[in-house]
Structures are given as C-alpha cells and as structure tokens.
PDB file of C-alpha atoms in Angstrom:
ATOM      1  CA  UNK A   1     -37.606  30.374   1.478  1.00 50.00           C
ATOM      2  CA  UNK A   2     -38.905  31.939   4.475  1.00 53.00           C
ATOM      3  CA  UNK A   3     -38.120  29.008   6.659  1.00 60.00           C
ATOM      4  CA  UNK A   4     -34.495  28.644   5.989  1.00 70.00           C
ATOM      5  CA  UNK A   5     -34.140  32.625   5.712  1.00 75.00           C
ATOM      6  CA  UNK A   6     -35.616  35.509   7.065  1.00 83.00           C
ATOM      7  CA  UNK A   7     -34.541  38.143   4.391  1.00 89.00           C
ATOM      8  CA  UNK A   8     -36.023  41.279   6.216  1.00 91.00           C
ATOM      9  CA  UNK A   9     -34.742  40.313   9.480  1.00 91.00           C
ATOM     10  CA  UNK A  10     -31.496  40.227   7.617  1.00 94.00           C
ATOM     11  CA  UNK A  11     -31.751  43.097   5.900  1.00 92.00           C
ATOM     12  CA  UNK A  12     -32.742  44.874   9.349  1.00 89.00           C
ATOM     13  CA  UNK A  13     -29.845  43.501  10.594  1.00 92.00           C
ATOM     14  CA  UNK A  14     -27.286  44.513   8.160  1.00 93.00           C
ATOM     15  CA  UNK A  15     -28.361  47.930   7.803  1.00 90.00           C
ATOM     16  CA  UNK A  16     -28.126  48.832  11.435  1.00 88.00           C
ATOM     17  CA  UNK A  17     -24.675  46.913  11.981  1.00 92.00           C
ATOM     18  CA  UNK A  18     -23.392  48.487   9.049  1.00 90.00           C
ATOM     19  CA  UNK A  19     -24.713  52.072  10.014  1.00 79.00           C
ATOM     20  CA  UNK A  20     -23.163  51.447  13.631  1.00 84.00           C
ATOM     21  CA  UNK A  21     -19.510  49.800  12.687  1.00 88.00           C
ATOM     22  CA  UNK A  22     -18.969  52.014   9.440  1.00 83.00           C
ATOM     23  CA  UNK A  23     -16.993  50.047   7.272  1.00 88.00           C
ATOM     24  CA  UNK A  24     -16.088  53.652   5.134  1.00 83.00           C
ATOM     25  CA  UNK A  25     -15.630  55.751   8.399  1.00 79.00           C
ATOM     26  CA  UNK A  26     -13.506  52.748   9.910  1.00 86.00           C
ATOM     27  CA  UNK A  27     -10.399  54.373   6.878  1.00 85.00           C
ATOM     28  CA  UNK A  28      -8.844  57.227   8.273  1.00 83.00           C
ATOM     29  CA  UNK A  29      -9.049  55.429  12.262  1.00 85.00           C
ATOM     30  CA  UNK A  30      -6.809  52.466  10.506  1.00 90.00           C
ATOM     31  CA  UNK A  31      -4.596  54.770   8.743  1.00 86.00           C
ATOM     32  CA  UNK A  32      -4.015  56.547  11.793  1.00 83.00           C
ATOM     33  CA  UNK A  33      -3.573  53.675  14.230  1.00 86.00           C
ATOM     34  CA  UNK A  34      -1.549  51.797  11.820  1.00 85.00           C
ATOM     35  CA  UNK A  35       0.654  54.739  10.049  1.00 78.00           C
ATOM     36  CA  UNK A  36       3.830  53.333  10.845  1.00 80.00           C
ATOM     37  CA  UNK A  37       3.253  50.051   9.921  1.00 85.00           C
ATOM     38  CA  UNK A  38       4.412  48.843   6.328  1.00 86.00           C
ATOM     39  CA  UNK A  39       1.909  47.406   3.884  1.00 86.00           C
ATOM     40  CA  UNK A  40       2.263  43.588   5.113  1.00 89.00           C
ATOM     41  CA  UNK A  41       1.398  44.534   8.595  1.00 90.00           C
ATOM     42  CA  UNK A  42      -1.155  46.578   7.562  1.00 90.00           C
ATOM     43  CA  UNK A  43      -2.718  43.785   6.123  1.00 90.00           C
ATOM     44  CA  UNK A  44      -2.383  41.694   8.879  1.00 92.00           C
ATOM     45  CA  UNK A  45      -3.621  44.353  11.209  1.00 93.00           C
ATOM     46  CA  UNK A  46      -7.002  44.111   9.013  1.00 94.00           C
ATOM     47  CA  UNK A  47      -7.857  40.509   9.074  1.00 94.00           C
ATOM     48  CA  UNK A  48      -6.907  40.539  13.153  1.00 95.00           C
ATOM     49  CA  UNK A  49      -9.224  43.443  13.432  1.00 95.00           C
ATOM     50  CA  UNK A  50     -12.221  41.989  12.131  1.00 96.00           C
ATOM     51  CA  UNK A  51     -11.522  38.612  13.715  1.00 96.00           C
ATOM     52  CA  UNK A  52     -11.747  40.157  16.939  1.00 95.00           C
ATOM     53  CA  UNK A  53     -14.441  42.074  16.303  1.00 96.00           C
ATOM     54  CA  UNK A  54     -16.404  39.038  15.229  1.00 97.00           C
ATOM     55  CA  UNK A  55     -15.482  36.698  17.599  1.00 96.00           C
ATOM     56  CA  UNK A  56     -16.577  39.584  20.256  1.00 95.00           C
ATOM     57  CA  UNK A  57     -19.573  40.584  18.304  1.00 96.00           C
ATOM     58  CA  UNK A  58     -20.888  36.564  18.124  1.00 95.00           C
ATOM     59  CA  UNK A  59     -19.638  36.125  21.826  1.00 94.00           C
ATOM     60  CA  UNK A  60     -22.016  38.542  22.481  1.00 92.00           C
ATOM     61  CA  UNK A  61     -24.675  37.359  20.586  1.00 92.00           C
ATOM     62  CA  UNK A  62     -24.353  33.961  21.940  1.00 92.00           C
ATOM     63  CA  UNK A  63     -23.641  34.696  26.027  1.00 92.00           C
ATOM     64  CA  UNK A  64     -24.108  38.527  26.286  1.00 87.00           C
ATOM     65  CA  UNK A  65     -26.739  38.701  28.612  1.00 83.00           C
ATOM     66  CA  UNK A  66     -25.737  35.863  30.378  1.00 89.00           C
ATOM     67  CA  UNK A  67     -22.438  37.834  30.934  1.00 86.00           C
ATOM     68  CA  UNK A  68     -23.669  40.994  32.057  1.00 84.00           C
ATOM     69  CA  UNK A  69     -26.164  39.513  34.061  1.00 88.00           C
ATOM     70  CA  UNK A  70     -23.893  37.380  36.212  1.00 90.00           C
ATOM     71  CA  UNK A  71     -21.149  40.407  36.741  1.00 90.00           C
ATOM     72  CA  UNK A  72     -24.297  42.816  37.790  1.00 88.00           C
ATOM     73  CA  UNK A  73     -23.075  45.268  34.863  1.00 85.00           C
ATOM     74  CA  UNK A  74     -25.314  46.877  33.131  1.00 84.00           C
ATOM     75  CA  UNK A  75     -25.439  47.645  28.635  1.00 76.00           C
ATOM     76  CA  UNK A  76     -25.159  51.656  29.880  1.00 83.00           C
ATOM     77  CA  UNK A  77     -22.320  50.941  31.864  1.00 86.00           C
ATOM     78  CA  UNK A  78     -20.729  49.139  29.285  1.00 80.00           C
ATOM     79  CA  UNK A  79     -21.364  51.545  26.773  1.00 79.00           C
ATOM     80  CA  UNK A  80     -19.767  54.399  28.979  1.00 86.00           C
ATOM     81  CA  UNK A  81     -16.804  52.262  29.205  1.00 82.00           C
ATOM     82  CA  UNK A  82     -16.623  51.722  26.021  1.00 77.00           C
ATOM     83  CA  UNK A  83     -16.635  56.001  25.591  1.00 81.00           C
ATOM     84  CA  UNK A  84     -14.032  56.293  27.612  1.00 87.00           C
ATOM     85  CA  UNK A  85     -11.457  53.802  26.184  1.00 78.00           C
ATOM     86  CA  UNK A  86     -12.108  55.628  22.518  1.00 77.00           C
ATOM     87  CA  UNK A  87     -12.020  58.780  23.807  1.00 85.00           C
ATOM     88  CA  UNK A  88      -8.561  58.124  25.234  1.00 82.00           C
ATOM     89  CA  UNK A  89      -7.488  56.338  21.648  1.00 74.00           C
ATOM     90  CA  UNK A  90      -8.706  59.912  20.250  1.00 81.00           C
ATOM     91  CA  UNK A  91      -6.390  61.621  22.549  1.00 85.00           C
ATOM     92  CA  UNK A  92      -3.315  59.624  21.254  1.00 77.00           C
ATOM     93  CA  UNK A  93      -4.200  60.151  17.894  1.00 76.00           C
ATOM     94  CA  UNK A  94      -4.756  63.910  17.993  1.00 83.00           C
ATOM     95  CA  UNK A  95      -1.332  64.318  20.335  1.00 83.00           C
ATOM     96  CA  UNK A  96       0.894  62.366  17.446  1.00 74.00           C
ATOM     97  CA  UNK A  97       1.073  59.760  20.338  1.00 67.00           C
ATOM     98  CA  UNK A  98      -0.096  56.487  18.333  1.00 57.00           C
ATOM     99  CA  UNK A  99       2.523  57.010  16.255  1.00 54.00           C
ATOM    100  CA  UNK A 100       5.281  57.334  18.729  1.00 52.00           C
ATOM    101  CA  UNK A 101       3.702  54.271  20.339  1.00 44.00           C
ATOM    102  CA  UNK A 102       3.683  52.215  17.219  1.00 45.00           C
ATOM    103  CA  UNK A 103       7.567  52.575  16.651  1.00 39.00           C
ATOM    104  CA  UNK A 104       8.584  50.703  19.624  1.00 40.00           C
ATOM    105  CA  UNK A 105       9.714  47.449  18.448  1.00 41.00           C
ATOM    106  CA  UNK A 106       7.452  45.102  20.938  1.00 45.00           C
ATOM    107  CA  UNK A 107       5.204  42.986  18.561  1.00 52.00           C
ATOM    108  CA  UNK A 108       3.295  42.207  21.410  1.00 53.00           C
ATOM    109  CA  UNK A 109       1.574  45.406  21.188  1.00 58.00           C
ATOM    110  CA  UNK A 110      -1.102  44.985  18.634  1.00 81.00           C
ATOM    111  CA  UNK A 111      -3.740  47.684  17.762  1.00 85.00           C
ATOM    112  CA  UNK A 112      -5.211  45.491  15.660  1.00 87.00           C
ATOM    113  CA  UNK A 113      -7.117  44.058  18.756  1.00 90.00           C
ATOM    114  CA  UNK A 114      -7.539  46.770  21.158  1.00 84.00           C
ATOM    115  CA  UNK A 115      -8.767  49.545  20.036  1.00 83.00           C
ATOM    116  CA  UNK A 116      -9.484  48.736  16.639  1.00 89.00           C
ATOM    117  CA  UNK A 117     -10.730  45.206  16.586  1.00 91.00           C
ATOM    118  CA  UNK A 118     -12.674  45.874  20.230  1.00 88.00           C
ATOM    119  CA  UNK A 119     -13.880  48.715  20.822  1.00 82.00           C
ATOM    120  CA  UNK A 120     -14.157  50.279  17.841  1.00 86.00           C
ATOM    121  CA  UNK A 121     -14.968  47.741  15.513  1.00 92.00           C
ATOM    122  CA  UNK A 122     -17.250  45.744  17.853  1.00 92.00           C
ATOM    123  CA  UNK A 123     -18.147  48.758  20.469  1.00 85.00           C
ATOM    124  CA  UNK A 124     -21.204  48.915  22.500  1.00 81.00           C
ATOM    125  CA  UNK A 125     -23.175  50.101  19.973  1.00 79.00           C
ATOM    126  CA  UNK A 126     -22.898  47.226  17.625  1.00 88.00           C
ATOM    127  CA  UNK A 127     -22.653  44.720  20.689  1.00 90.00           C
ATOM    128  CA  UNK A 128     -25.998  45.806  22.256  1.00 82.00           C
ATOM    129  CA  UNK A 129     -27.581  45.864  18.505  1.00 87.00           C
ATOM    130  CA  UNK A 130     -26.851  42.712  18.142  1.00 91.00           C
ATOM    131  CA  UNK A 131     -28.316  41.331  21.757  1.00 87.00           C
ATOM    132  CA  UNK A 132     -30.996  43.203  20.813  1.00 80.00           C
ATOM    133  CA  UNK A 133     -31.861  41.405  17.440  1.00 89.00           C
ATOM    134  CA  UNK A 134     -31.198  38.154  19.045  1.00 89.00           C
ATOM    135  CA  UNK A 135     -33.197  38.792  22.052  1.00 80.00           C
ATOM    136  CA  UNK A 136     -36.379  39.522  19.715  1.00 78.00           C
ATOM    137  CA  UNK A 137     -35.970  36.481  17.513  1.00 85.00           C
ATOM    138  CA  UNK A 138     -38.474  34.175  17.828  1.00 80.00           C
ATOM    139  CA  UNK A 139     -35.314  31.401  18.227  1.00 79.00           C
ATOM    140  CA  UNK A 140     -36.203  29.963  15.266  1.00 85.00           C
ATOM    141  CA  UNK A 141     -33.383  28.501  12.299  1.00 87.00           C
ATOM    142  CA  UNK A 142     -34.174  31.167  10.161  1.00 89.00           C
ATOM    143  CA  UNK A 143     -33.904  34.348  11.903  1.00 91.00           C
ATOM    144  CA  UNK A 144     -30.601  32.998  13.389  1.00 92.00           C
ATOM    145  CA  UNK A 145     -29.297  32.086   9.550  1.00 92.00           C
ATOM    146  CA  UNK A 146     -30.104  35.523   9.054  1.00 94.00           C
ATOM    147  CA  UNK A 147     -28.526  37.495  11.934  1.00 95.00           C
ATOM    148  CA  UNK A 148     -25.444  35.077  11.014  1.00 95.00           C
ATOM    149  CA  UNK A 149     -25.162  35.792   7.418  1.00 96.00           C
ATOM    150  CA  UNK A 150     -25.998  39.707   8.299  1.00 96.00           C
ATOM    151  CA  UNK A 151     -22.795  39.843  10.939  1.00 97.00           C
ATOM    152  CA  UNK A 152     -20.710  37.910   8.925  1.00 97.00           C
ATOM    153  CA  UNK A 153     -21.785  40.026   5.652  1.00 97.00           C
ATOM    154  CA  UNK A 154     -20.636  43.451   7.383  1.00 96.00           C
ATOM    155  CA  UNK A 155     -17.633  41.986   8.830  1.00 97.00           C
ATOM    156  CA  UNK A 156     -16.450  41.553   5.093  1.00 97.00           C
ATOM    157  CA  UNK A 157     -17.595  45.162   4.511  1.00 94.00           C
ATOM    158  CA  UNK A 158     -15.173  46.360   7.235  1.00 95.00           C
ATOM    159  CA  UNK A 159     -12.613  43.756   5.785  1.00 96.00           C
ATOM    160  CA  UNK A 160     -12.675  45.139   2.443  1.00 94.00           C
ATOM    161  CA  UNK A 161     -12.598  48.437   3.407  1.00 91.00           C
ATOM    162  CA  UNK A 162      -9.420  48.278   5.823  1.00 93.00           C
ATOM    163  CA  UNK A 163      -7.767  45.915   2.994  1.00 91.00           C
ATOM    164  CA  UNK A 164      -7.989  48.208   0.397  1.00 89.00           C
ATOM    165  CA  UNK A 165      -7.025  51.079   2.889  1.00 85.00           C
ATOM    166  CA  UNK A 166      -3.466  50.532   1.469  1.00 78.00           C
ATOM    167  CA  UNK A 167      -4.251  52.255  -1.802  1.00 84.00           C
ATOM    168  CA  UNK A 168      -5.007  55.107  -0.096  1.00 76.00           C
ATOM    169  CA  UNK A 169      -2.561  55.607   2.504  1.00 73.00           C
ATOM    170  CA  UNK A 170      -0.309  54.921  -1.015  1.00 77.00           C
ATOM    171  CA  UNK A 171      -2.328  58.242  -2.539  1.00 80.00           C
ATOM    172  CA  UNK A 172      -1.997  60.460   0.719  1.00 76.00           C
ATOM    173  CA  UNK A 173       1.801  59.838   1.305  1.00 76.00           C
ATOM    174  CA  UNK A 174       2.898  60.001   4.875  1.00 73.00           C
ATOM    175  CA  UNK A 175       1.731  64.044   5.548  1.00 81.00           C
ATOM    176  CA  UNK A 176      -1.577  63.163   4.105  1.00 79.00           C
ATOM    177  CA  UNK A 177      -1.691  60.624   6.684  1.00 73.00           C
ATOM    178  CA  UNK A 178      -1.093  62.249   9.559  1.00 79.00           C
ATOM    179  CA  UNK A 179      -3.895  64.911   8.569  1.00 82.00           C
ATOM    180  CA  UNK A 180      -5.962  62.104   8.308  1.00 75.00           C
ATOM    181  CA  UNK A 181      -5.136  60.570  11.563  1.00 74.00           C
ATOM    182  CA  UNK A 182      -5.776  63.975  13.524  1.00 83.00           C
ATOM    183  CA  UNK A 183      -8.951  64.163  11.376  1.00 82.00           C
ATOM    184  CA  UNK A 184      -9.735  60.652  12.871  1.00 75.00           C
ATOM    185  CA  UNK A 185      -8.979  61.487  16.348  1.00 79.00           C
ATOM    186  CA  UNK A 186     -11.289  64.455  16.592  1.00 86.00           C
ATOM    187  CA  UNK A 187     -13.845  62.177  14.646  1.00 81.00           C
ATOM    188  CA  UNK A 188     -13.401  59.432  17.207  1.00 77.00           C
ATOM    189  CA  UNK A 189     -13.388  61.681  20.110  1.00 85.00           C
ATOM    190  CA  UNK A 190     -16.596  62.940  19.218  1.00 85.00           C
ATOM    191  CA  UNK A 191     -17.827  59.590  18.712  1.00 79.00           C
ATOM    192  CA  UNK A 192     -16.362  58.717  22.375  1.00 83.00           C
ATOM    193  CA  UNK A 193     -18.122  61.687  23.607  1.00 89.00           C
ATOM    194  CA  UNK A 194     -21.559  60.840  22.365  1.00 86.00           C
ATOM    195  CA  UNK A 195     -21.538  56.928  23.377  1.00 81.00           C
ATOM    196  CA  UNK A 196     -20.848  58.641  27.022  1.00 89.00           C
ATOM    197  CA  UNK A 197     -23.671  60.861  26.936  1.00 91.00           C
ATOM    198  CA  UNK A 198     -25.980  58.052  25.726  1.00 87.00           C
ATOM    199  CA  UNK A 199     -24.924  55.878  28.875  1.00 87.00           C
ATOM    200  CA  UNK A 200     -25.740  59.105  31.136  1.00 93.00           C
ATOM    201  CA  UNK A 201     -29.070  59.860  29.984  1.00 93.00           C
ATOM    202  CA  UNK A 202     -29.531  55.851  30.260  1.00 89.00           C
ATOM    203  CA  UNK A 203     -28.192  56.100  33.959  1.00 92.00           C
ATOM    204  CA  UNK A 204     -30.525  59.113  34.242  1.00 93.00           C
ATOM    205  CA  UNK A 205     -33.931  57.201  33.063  1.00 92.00           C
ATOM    206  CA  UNK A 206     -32.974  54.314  35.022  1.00 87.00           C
ATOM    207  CA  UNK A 207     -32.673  56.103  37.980  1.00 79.00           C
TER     208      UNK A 207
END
C-alpha cells in the first residue's frame, strides 16, 4: 500500500492545508462577500471559489518555484502581497462597502475569484505549504497521489462548507448577516495583518 500511497504524508498534508484554508472560518467571509447575492449565485460563487483556488493551489504545486524564480520574487514578498490585498477586502467589509459593491449590476465582477477564490482561499499560506510538501517529496508516485488526494480532499471541505453556507445565511436573516460580515472583516483584517508581519520578520532574517 505504501507504494501507491503515502498515508502519513497525506495525512501531514491535509491537516496543515486544512488548518491554513479553514473550511469552517471560510462561513462568515462568504456570507459577507456574497450577502447580496440570492441563493443560486451563492452557489455558483462556491464552486468558482474553490475552482480557483485549486487550479492556483496545483499551479503552484506544479510551476511555483519555477515562477518565482524567473520574476526574482521572493515567497515573503508574496506573502506580504497577499496581506495587503486581504487587508483591503477587510476594509470593505467592515465599511458596508462589499455590499454596496455587490449591487451594481456588472456580472463581470465576480468575488468568487478574487478575493475569495485567490487570496483567501488559496493565499500564501496554503500556496507556500504546498511548495513546501512538494519540494520535500522524494518525487516518487506515491507521495504525489498523496499530496493530490490531500488538496483535492480539503478543497471539498471548503466546498461543503461554503455550499451549505446557505442554511445559515437562511437562519441569520439579512441583520444577522451583516453582523457577521463586520465580524469577518475584523477577522480577516487581523488575518491580513499577521501574514504582513510574517513577510517582515522574513525580510528581516533574510537581510
């Protein structure tokens, strides 16, 4: 079994992407970025989310280091970025402005991808995670079966837990909502925040 699957690399695997992404902590940021939307879109919204986030996530996984490496950028740098877009997100949703935004009638405007599928979903703590594991696999079938099925297994976490986000939104009513959403923003800024200080004290030591 151990040559088609490694199950502890897996497990490794699925524990810290789940720990990073949050599949329960990923609610109240949906409700709040998609508020406005009806129950339809919502679902929608979900499925496009975690697309993106996998597709970026196995992107990653696949070329990352190739990437940064050829634009000179380095995983601190992209994890500061990565602060700074969520930390403006946060803004909007603690000023009521993500839901002013989401009643303009332009469909190309799609939260689903940016913030929520990338960089929320798939931020820079969940892309460098996953460089990481596949930078100390040995390259063999089995540990990439395992990172595969690991990714793929907490993508359907955050699936499931978006999909289902309906229910709730359907217990809170729209007020509840919107205290959820400004709960979310502070929760997200604070998130924001911390990936910042992370790529500082990484700029620090590498300096």
């Amino acid at each position: 079994m151990s040559e088609i699957l490694d199950a502890r690399l897996l497990a490794s695997v699925f524990i810290t992407l789940f720990v990073i992404m949050d599949p329960p902590g990923t609610v109240p940021i949906f409700l709040g970025l998609t508020g406005s939307m009806t129950r339809k879109q919502r679902n929608k919204a979900a499925w496009q989310a975690v697309a993106v986030a996998l597709g970026v996530i196995v992107s990653f996984a696949l070329f990352g280091q190739s990437i940064l490496s050829y634009m000179h950028i380095s995983l601190a740098a992209l994890q500061a970025s990565g602060g700074l877009l969520l930390l403006l997100v946060a803004m909007e949703l603690l000023t009521g402005k993500m839901e002013e935004a989401q009643a303009s009638a332009n469909d190309k405007v799609n939260v689903a991808l940016v913030p929520l599928g990338t960089p929320l979903l798939a931020g820079p703590g969940a892309i460098v995670a996953t460089m990481v594991f596949v930078k100390q696999s040995d390259g063999s079938a089995a540990d990439w079966v395992a990172i595969a099925l690991a990714v793929v297994a907490v993508h359907v976490c955050l699936w499931l837990a978006m999909r289902f986000a309906n229910v709730i939104h359907r217990v809170l009513k729209d007020s509840g909502v919107i205290l959820v959403t400004r709960i979310a923003g502070l929760l997200l800024a604070a998130i924001a925040v911390q990936l910042i200080a992370d790529a500082v004290t990484a700029f620090v030591h590498a300096a």
